[in-house]
XYZ file of C-alpha atoms in Angstrom:
127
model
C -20.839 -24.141 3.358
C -23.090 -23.165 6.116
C -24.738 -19.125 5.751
C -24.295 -19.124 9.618
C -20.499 -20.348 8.878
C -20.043 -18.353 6.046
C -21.433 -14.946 8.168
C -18.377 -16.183 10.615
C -15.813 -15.741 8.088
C -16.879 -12.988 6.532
C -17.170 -11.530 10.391
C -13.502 -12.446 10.967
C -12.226 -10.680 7.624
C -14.678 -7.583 8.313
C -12.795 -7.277 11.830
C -9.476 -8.090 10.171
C -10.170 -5.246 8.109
C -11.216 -2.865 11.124
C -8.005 -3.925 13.221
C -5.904 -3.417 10.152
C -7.647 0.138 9.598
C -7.582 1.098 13.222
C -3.630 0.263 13.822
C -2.120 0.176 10.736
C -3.409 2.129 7.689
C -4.698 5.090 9.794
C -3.004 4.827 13.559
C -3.789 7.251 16.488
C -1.027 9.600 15.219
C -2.425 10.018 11.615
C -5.159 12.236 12.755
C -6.414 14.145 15.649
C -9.657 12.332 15.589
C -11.369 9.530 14.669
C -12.938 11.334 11.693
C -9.436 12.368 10.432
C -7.984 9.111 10.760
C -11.043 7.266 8.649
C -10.433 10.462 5.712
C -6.987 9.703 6.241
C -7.509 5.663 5.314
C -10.181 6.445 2.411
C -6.940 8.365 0.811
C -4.754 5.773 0.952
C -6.845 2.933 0.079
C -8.530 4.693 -2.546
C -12.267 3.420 -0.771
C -15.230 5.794 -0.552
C -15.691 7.626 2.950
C -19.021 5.766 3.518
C -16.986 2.299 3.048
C -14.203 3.246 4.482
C -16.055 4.472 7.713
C -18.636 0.972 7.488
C -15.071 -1.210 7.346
C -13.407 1.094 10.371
C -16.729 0.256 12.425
C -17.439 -3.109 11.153
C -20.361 -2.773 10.358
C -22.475 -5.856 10.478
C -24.022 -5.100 6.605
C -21.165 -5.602 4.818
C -18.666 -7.934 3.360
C -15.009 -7.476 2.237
C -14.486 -8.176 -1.333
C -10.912 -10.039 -2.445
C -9.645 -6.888 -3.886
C -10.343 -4.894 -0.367
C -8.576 -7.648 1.517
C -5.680 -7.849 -0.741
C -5.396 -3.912 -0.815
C -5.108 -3.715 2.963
C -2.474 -6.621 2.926
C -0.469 -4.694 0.488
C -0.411 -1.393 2.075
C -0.013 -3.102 5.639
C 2.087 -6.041 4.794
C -0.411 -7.904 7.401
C -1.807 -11.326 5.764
C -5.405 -12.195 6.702
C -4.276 -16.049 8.403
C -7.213 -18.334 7.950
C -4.389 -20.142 5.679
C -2.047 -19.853 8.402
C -3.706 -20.648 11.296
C -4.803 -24.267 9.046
C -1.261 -25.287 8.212
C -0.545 -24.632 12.262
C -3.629 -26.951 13.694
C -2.405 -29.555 11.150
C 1.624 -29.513 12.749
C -0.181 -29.466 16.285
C -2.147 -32.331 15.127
C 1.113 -34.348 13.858
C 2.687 -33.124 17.393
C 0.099 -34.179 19.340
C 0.262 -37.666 17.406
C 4.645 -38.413 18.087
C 3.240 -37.674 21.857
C 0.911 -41.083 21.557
C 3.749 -43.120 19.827
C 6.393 -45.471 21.605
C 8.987 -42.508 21.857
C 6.777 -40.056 23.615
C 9.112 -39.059 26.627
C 11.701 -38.220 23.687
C 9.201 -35.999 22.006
C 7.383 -34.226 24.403
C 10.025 -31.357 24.923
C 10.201 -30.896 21.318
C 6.241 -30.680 20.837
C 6.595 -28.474 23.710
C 9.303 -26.146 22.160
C 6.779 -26.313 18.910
C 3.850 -25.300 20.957
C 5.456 -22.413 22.239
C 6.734 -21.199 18.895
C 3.064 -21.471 17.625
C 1.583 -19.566 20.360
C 3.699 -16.711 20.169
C 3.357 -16.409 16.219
C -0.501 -17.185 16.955
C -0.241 -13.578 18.964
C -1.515 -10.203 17.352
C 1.222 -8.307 15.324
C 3.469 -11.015 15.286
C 5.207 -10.607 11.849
């Protein structure tokens, strides 16, 4: 793997992480500020302030460990979807294929029923 690849995925769990922080372990109404609300998230994920507040800003110097990301999907019941979002391009990909075969006109409202289905589970804070 890539570093500038790599530094994308680690980007993309860092602001998994934030949005997870933000919305769900600390929301608006667990604090009257911001400051509260990243105190308030250091409590319940057991983290350090100072991590806690680098992870709630994303900041671009650090990395999520396995343990962080599996503590936030326990206490949130969010799943970080790189795993996900695979097993869906590869059921597009088969979709897109029955669309190039003999029986295309019979297929093509299914693969579009199956497009919309993946599209709206594709959407943020779909469960």
């Amino acid at each position: 793997m890539s570093e500038k690849s790599s530094e994308k995925s680690e980007m993309s769990c860092v602001e998994f992480v934030q949005d997870a922080l933000r919305n769900h372990v600390a929301p608006p109404g667990s604090g009257v500020n911001v400051g509260d609300r990243i105190r308030h998230a250091a409590r319940r994920l057991g983290w350090g302030h100072s991590r806690t507040k680098d992870a709630w800003y994303a900041a671009p110097r650090i990395s999520i460990s396995g343990d962080e990301l599996r503590k936030i999907e326990e206490l949130t019941g969010l799943r970080y979807g790189r795993q996900e979002l695979k097993e869906l391009d590869e059921l597009i990909g088969r979709a897109d294929a029955l669309l190039e075969g003999e029986n295309a006109d019979l297929y093509r409202p299914i693969v579009d029923a199956f497009r919309a289905l993946a599209r709206a589970l594709d959407r943020a804070g779909a469960p």
